[in-house]
PDB file of C-alpha atoms in Angstrom:
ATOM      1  CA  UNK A   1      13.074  24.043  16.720  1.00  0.00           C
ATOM      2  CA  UNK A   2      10.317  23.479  18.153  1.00  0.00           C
ATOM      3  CA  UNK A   3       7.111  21.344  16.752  1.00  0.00           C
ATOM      4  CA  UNK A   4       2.884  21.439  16.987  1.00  0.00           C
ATOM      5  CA  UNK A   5       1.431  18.541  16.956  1.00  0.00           C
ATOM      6  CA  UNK A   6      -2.668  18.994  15.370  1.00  0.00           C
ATOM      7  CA  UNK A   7      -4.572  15.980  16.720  1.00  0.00           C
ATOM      8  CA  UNK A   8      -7.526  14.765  14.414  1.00  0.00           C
ATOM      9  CA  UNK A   9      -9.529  12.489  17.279  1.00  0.00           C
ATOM     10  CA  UNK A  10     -11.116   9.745  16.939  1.00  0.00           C
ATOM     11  CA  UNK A  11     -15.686   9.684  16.931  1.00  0.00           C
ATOM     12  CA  UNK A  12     -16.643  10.967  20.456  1.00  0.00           C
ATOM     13  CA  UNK A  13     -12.935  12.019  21.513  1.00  0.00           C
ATOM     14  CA  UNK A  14     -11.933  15.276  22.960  1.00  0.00           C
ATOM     15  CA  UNK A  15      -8.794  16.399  24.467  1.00  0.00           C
ATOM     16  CA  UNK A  16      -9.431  14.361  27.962  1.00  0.00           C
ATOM     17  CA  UNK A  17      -9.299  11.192  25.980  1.00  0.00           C
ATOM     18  CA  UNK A  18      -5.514  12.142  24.873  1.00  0.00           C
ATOM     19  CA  UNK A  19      -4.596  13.361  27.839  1.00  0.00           C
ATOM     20  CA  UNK A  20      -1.673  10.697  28.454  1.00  0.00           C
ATOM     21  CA  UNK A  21      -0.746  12.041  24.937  1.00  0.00           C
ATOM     22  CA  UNK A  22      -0.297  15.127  26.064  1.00  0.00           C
ATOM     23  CA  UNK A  23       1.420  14.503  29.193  1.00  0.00           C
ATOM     24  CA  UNK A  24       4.012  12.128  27.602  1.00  0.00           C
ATOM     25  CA  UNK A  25       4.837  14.794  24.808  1.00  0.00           C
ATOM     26  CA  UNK A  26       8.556  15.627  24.798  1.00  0.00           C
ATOM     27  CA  UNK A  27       9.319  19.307  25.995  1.00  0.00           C
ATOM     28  CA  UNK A  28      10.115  20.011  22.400  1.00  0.00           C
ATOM     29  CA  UNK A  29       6.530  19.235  20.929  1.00  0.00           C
ATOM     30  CA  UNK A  30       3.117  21.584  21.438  1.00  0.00           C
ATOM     31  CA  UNK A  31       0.057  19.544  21.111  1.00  0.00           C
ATOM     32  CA  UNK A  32      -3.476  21.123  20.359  1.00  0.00           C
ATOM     33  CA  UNK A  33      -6.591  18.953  19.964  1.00  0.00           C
ATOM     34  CA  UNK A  34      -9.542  19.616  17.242  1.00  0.00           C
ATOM     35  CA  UNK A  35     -12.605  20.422  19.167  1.00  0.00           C
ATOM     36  CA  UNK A  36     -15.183  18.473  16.539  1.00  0.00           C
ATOM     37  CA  UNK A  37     -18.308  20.392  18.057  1.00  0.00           C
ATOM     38  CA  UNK A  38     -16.955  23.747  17.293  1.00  0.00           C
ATOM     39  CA  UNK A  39     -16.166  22.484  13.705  1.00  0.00           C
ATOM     40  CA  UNK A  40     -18.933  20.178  12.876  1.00  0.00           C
ATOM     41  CA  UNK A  41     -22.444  21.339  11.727  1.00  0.00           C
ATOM     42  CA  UNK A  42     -24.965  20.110   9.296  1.00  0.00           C
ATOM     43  CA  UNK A  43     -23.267  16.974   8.429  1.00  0.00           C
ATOM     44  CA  UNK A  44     -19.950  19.299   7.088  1.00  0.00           C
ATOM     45  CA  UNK A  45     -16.426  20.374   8.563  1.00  0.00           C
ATOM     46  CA  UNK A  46     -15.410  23.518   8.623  1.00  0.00           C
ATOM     47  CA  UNK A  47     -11.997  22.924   7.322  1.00  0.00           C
ATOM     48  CA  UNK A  48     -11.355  26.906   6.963  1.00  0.00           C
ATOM     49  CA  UNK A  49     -12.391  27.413  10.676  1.00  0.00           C
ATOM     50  CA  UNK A  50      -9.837  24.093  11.897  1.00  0.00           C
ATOM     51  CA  UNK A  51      -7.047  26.347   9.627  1.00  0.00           C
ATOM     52  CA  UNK A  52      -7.834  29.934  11.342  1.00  0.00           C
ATOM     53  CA  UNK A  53      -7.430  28.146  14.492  1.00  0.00           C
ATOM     54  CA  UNK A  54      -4.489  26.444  13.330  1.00  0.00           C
ATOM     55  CA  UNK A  55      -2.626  29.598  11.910  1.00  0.00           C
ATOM     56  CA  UNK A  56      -3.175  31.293  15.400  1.00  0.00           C
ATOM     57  CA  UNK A  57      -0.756  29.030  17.028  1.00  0.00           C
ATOM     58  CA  UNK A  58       2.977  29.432  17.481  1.00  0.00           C
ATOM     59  CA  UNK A  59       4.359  28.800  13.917  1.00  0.00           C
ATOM     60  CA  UNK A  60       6.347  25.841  14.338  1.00  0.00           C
ATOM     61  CA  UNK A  61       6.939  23.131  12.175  1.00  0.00           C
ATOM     62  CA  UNK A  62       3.378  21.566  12.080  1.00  0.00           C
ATOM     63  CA  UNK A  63       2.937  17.934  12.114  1.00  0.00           C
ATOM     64  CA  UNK A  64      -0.987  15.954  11.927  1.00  0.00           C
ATOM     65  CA  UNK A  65      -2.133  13.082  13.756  1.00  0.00           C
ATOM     66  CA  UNK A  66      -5.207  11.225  12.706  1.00  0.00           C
ATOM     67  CA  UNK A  67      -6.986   8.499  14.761  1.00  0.00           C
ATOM     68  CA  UNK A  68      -9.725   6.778  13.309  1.00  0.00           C
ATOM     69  CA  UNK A  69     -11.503   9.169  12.040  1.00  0.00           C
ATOM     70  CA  UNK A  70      -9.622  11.748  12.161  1.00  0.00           C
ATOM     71  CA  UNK A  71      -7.500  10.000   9.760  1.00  0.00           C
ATOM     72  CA  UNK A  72      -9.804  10.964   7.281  1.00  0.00           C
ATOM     73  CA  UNK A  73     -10.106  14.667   8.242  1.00  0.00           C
ATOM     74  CA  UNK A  74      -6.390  14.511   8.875  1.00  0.00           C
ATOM     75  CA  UNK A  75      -5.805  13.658   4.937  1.00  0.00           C
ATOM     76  CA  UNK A  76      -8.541  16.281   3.594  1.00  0.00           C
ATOM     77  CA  UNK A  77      -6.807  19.142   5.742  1.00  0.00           C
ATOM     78  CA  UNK A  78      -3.758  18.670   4.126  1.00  0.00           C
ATOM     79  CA  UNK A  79      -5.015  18.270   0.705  1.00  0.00           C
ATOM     80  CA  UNK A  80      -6.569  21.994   1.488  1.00  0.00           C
ATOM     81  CA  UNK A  81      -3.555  23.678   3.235  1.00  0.00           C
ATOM     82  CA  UNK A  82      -0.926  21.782   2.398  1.00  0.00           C
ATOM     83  CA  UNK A  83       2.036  24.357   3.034  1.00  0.00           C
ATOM     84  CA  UNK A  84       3.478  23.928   6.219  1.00  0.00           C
ATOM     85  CA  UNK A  85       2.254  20.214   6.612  1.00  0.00           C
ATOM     86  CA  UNK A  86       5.887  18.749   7.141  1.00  0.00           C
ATOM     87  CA  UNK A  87       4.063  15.339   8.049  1.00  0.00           C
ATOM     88  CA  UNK A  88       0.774  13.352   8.704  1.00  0.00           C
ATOM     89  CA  UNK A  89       0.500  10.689  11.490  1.00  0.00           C
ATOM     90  CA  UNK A  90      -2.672   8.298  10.634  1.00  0.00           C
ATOM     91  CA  UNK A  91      -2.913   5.964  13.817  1.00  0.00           C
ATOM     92  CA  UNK A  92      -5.293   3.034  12.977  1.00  0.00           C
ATOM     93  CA  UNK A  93      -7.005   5.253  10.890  1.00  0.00           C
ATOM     94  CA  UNK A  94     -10.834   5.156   9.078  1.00  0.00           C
ATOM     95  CA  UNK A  95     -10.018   5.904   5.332  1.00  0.00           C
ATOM     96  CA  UNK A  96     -12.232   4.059   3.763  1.00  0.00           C
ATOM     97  CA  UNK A  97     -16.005   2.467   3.404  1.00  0.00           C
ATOM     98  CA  UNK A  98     -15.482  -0.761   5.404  1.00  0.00           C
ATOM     99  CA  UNK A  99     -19.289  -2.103   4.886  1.00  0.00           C
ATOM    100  CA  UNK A 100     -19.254  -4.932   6.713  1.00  0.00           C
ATOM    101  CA  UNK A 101     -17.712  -3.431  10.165  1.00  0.00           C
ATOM    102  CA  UNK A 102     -20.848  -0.758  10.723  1.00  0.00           C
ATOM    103  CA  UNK A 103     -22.587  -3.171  13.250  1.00  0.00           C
ATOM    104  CA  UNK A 104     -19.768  -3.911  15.470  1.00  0.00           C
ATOM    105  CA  UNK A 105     -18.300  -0.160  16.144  1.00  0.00           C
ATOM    106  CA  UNK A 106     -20.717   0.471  19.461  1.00  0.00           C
ATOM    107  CA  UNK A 107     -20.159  -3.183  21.416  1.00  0.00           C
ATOM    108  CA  UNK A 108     -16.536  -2.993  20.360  1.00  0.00           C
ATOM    109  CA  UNK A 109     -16.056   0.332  22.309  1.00  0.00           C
ATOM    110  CA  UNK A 110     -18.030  -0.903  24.906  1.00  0.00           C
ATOM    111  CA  UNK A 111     -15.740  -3.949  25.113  1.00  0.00           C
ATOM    112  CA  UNK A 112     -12.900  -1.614  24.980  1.00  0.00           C
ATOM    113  CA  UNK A 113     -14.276  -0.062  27.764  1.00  0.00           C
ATOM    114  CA  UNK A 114     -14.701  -3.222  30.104  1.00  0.00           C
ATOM    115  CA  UNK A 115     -11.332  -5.174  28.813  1.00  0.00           C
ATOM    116  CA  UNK A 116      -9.336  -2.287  29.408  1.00  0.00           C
ATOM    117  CA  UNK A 117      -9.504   0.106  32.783  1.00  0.00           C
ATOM    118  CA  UNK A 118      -7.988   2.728  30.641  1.00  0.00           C
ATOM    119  CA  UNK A 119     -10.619   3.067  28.587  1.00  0.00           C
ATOM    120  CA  UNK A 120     -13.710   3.003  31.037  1.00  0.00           C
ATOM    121  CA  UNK A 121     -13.503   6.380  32.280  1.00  0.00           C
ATOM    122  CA  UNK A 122     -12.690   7.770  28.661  1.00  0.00           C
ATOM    123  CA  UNK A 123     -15.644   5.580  27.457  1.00  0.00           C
ATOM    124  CA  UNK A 124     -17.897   6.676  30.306  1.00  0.00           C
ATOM    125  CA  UNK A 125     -16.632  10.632  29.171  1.00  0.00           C
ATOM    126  CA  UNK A 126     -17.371   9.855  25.256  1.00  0.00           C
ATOM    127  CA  UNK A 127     -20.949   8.447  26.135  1.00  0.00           C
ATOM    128  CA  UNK A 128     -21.243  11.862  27.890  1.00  0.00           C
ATOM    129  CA  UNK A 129     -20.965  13.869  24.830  1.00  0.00           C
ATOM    130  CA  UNK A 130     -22.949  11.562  23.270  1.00  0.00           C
ATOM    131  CA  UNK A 131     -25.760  12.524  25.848  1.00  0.00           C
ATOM    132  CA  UNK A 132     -24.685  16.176  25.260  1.00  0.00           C
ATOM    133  CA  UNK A 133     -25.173  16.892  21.476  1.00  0.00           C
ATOM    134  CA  UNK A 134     -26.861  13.619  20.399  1.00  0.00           C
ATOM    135  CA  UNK A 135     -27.552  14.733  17.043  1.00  0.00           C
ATOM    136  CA  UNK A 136     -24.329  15.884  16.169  1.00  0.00           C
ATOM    137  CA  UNK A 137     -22.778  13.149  17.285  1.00  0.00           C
ATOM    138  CA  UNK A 138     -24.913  11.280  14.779  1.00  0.00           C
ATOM    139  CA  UNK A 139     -24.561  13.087  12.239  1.00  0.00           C
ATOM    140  CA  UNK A 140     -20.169  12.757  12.801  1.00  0.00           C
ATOM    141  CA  UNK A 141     -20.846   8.944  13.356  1.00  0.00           C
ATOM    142  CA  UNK A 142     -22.644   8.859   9.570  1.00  0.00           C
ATOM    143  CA  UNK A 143     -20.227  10.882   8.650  1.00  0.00           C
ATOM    144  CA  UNK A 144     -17.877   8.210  10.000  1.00  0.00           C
ATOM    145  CA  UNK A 145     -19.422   5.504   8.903  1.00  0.00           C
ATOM    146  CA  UNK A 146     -20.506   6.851   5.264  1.00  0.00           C
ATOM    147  CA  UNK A 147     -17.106   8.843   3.659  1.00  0.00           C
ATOM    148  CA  UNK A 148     -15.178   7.388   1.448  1.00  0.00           C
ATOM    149  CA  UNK A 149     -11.765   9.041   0.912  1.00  0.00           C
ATOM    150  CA  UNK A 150     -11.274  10.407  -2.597  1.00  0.00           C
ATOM    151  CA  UNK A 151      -8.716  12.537  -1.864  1.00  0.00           C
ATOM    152  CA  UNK A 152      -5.064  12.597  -2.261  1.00  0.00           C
ATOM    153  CA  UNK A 153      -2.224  14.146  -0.674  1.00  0.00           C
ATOM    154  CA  UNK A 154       0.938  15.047  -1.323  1.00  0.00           C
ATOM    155  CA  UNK A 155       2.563  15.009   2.307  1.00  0.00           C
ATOM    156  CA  UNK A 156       4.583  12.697   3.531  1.00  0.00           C
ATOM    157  CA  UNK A 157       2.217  10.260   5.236  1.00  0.00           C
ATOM    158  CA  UNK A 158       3.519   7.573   8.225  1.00  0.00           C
ATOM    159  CA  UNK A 159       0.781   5.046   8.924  1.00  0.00           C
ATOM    160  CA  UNK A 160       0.763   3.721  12.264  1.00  0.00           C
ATOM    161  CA  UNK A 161      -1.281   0.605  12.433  1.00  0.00           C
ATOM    162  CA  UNK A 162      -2.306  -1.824  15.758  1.00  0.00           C
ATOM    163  CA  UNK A 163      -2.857  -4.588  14.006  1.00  0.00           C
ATOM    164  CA  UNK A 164      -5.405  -6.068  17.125  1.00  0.00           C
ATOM    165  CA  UNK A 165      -7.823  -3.624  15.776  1.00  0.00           C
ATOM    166  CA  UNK A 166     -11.893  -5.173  16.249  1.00  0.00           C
ATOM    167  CA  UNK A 167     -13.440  -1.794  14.670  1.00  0.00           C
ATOM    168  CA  UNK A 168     -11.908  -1.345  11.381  1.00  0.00           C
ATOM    169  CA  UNK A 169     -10.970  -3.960   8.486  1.00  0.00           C
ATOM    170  CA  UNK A 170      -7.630  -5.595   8.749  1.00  0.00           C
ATOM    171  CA  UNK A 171      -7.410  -5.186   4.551  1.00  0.00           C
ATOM    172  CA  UNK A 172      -6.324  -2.090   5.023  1.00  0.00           C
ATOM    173  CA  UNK A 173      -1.733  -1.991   3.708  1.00  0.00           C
ATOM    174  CA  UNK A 174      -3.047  -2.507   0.373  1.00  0.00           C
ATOM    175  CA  UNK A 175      -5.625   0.236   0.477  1.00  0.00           C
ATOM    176  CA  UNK A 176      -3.428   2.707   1.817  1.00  0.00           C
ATOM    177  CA  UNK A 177      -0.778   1.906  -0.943  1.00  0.00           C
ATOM    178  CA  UNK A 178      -2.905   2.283  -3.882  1.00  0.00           C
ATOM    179  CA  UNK A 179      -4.660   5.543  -2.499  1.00  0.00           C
ATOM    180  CA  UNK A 180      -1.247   6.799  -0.445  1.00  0.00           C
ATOM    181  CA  UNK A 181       1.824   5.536  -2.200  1.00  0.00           C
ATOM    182  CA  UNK A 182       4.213   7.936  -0.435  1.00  0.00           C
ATOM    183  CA  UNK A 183       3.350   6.734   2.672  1.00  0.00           C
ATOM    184  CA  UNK A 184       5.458   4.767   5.293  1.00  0.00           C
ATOM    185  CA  UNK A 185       3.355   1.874   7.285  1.00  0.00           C
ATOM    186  CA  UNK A 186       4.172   0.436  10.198  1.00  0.00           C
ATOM    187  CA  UNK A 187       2.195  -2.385  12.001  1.00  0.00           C
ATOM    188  CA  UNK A 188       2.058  -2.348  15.757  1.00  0.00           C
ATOM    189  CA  UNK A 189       1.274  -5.894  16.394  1.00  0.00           C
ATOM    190  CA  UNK A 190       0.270  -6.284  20.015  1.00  0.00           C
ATOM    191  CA  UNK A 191      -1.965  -3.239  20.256  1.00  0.00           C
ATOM    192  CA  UNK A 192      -5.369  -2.588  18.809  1.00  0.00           C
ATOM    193  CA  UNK A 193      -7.388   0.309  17.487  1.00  0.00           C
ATOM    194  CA  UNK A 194      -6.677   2.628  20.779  1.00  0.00           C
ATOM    195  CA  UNK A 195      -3.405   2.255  21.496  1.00  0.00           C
ATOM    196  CA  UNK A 196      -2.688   6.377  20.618  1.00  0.00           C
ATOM    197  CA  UNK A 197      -4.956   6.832  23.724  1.00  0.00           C
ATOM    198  CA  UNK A 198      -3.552   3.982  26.151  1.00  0.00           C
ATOM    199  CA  UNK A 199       0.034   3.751  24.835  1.00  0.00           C
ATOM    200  CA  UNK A 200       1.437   7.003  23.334  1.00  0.00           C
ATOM    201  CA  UNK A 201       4.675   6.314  24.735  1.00  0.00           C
ATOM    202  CA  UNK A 202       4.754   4.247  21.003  1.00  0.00           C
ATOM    203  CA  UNK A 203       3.943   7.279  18.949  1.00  0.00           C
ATOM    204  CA  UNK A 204       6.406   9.354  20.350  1.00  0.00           C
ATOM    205  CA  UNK A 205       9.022   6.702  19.833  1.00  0.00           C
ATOM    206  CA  UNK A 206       8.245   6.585  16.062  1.00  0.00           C
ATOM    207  CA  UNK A 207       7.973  10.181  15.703  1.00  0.00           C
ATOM    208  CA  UNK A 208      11.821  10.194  16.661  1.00  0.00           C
ATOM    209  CA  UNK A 209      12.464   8.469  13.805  1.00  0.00           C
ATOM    210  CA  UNK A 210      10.147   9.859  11.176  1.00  0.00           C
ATOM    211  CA  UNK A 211      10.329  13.862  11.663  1.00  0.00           C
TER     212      UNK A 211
END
C-alpha cells in the first residue's frame, strides 16, 4: 500500500530545502511539504486549512514528519485529527521552551551554512524568504522561540534525534518521556540538528523499521 509522508519544516524551510528528501523517497512513499506562508497569519496556524489540504491527497496511510519546529506543529496536528495518523516522525525537534538557546539560533544557521556546502545554498534560499515576508517570518520565529508544548498525543511517536545539535538543548530524552511516553527515541550520534535535510538517506532507513 502505498504511504504520504506530511512534512512539518523546520523555521524558514520550504520544499527546496527537502528536496534530497524527496528525491531519496522510496517509490512506495508520496511526500507533500507544509507551505507555512499559506498557513501562518497573525501569529496563528491554520490547522483546519493544513487538514483540507491534507484530506485532498491520495488517501494512503498518512505518516508526519516534524523538524524543529515543525515538531511542534507536527504533535498539535495530530492531537486535532488524529484518525488516520498511523505515525509521527519528530527529527531533532523544538518541543519545548529552551530559554537559554534563543541567542544562538541565527549564528548557528549561519555556521551551518559555512561548515557545511549543503547547507549554503538552502541557507542563502531561507534568508530569501526571510527578505520576502519579513514579518511573518518573525512572527513564526516568536512563535518558535515562545510555544511551549502542552499538548498530548496519542499516536505512536518515533523521535529521531542528532545528538550534534548547536540550536536546541541536549536535555531533551527526559522531556520527551515525561510529555510523550509512547514514544520510541533514537539518537543519531554523528549528525546534528539538519541532518533530515543533508542526510535523509537515515530517515528512510528508520522508517523501514518503524512503519
Amino acid at each position: 500500500m502505498k504511504k504520504t509522508l506530511i512534512v512539518f519544516p523546520s523555521w524558514t524551510r520550504d520544499s527546496f530545502a527537502y528536496s534530497k528528501l524527496i528525491k531519496t523517497a522510496p517509490q512506495d512513499w508520496n511526500i507533500y511539504v507544509i507551505d507555512y506562508s499559506r498557513f501562518f497569519e497573525n501569529g496563528k496556524f491554520d490547522f483546519e486549512g493544513i487538514h483540507n489540504e491534507i484530506d485532498k491527497l491520495p488517501q494512503n496511510e498518512l505518516f508526519l514528519i516534524g523538524h524543529s519546529l515543525g515538531g511542534t506543529l507536527a504533535i498539535e496536528y495530530s492531537s486535532l485529527y488524529p484518525e488516520k495518523i498511523k505515525r509521527i516522525f519528530l527529527t531533532n525537534p523544538k518541543l519545548f521552551l529552551i530559554k537559554e538557546r534563543k541567542t544562538v539560533v541565527l549564528s548557528s544557521l549561519l555556521k551551518m551554512g559555512i561548515a557545511n556546502p549543503d547547507f549554503l545554498l538552502i541557507n542563502l534560499k531561507s534568508f530569501f524568504n526571510i527578505v520576502k515576508t519579513p514579518i511573518k517570518q518573525f512572527r513564526l520565529s516568536q512563535f518558535a522561540l515562545h510555544n511551549d508544548l502542552k499538548i498530548k498525543t496519542k499516536t505512536p511517536v518515533t523521535i529521531i534525534w542528532g545528538s550534534r545539535d548547536r540550536l536546541l538543548s541536549t536535555h531533551t530524552k527526559e522531556l520527551f518521556a515525561k510529555y510523550i511516553p509512547q514514544s520510541t527515541y533514537i539518537n543519531l550520534s554523528k549528525y546534528g540538528h539538519g541532518w533530515l535535510i543533508s542526510h535523509p538517506e537515515k530517515f528512510w532507513k528508520i522508517s523501514e523499521k518503524q512503519n
